[in-house]
Amino acid sequence: MAVLGGIKGLVLLFGIVSQASGSTMTVSIFTVTSKSTVLRWSKYEGALSYRVTASLRNSQVPVVFASFGQNTIMGSVNSLNPNTAYTFRVEALGSHMNMLTDAAVDGSTAPDVPTIEMASSKESQSITVEFTTVSGATSYILRAETNDGSFFSEIPVLGSPGTVTNLQPYTDYTLSVMSVNSAGRSQPSISVEAKTVLSAPQFNTSSPSNSSILVKWEPVNHAVLYSLSIIKEDLYSQSPLNTTETQVHFPDLEAGTKYCIKGNAWSPDNIPGDDFTVCQFTRSPTPQSIELVVTSTPDAGIVVSWDPAKGAEQYVAMSLTGQNCSSSSNSCILIPLSCGETNSVTVIAINQAGNSVPSYPVQIISFPCPPQPIWVEELVPGNCSVKWSAVAHAEYYTTFIKSDDGIEGMCNSTELYCRFHCHCGFSYIMSVFAHNHAGPSPPGPLLNHTTLPCCPELTTVSAASWETLMMEWSTVRGADLYETRAVDANEVILCNDTAPRCALSDLTCNSRYSIVVIPCNDVSGCNLTCSPQTHETAPCMPEITSVSQTNTSSSSVLVSWTSANTVANYTVSAIGTVGDPHVCHSNGTSCLVSNLPCGSVYEVSTIASTSAGDSMPSFTVSLETAPCCPDSLTVSHVTQAMTNVTWSPALGAQTYITSLSSPRGNAQCHTMETECVMGCITCGTNYTVSLEAISRTGHKAECTYHGFSASQCCPSGIRLYRGSNNTLIVRWRSSSALTKYTAEVTGSRTHACSPEPGSYTCTVSEIVCGQVYTVVVAPLNPDGTKAQFCNSRMYSVTCVGSNVGMVLYQGKR
């Protein structure tokens, strides 16, 4: 519990708490007032009590102190001076009242408590408070509260007077004020009572007529009387009145004029409440001098005009048929306006108060409707009449006619028709207008009438292809489409086009057609009176039945075909891969193509021609001539019984068969090459040489060349003997006594000898002993060359002293 101490010290216990002990202690200011400060400190371990002192700033002498128990950590120091700076110290004391530790903090008290001098309400939601200012205060706080505690508000203000807002009308409030500085706020001042005034009545105004205003409002709580005054715009004179009712009617006012109504409610205390002002216009007067004029630009309508009405912000013109228009000026246009109708129009003026009384209706008759339908009759070619049905309210009619060459015409009539001259192949645009005193009718439907186009002139026909005719003609006026019609005995071919030309395709070949060009347009149709022309199509395509070579050695080919046209001329073409084509001509069904080279491939086709043109070429037939014979062929011996035949390549040939023929036997070789080795050749025999060149399709060429004589046979029984004086003797046997042979003995050098035919011995001199010699004996060909296919033999020659010794045979080579 608190212990009193000091002259002015009053100790208050603010709280006893349990807190963990600490080795240090801290202190802080919790809150202040004008004459007290509440401190908070931390619990110190071992302390049995705490002493709090307050001394003036920069003074060590305490002016106030208080003591607290060991479990207290918050306490108040009272009896301080307002707006004064202090140093506050908390000491932790032991069991002998000895100081264990202390902590200090500087602070100040709040300013002194102000005094309210007056509180009054001039508005239903606020009270103004006037109070005394105090030294050291930087601002003030106004506090307002109700006795039942339902309302509490604190509003900061800088000085006196201050206003408390957001209050309720005609309500009692308790008001107080507190001063504030950086340290805190003072205690509240002595409170005063004040009541807010009544709220203002919320006026709702209207103008029932252009000379009165009606004001209504909801009752104001606690009001016993209402005061209202009305003020005319630009005038300062008021007409006040008091009433206990909740509505007032102001009559006899000026139309279209602005009036302001001001009023307030009175409380039972005879205190006026808030003012409320509302302004209201009276309705505008009825518009006068209404005038109606029919217009057609930019749209058909009625131009309505009137004299301005005072105070009017907007005008609305209304027709009997339901159209209306509005304007802020003194005219507007009623659209759309229907043709041929009788109508009436009224005008009202509008401002914020509402609509004026409508003006008296004004009558008007609109322009007539356009005649429809309109149509054209052409009973006699070239003489046309535009006709239409009668139109209500029409006084006369105007017809406009324009042709497509730009010429325009017009006629006025009180009748229901108009005549004009119309030309073949022309288009005309026509329109009819009806008139009365309000003006012409709107444009009616345009009638587009096109007369039948004229027949084309200078029509020409040409063959574009084998079965197509190209038609061309001069254009004609008014034709949108041309129908070309070709008719023969079996079919009708049609071609429709917008251009002055047409290709008639898929015609039957070798036929006569009746062809006519019919010009048409979408409106009047087609001119069926044009004269036809007869034209013939090209012959039909011939069909080749055969292509045959007259014989294997011939360079001519006979081509035959079939065709239904007996008067046509035919051209046969044989076209190869190179060179110019080969052609022949005929008026029959066959033709001979000559001078075709060997070894060539041709495509053969036939074309039929008449004055109508050429037919489509026939389907081609492939032709292959026989291969060419090789330009050269050579036969040469490989061995005594084998030859090698070579030849130059032959154009068109793929394989070859080469033959050597003689009474003693034949040899043959079949190859794709240009050479062939042939065996079983009999030496000393004459052969006939022939070659057969064969193409890839089996065509053959028989080729015969000069004969080939086989060389004489090689001799047999060849022996080498030693002769006298270092010579060697060569001997052999032969079945031909007419063959001449040559013997060659070759050692370090070659020794040769050639005896006369029938002689089979030859001596070779100047032989060197101790060497190996090669001996060849071969027949000589007619041209003196030696046959190369005879075998050689080897011999070794020994020495006896410096002379030739024994001759030893070592075998063939």
XYZ file of C-alpha atoms in Angstrom, residues 42 127 236 285 362 480 537 569 582 642:
10
model
C 10.919 -2.429 -14.335
C -22.378 23.940 -31.401
C -35.220 42.076 -53.586
C -46.679 30.463 -71.476
C -52.798 24.072 -87.063
C -26.329 -7.719 -121.951
C -16.662 -28.225 -138.993
C -6.885 -34.103 -148.635
C 9.082 -36.856 -143.887
C 40.476 -68.950 -134.058
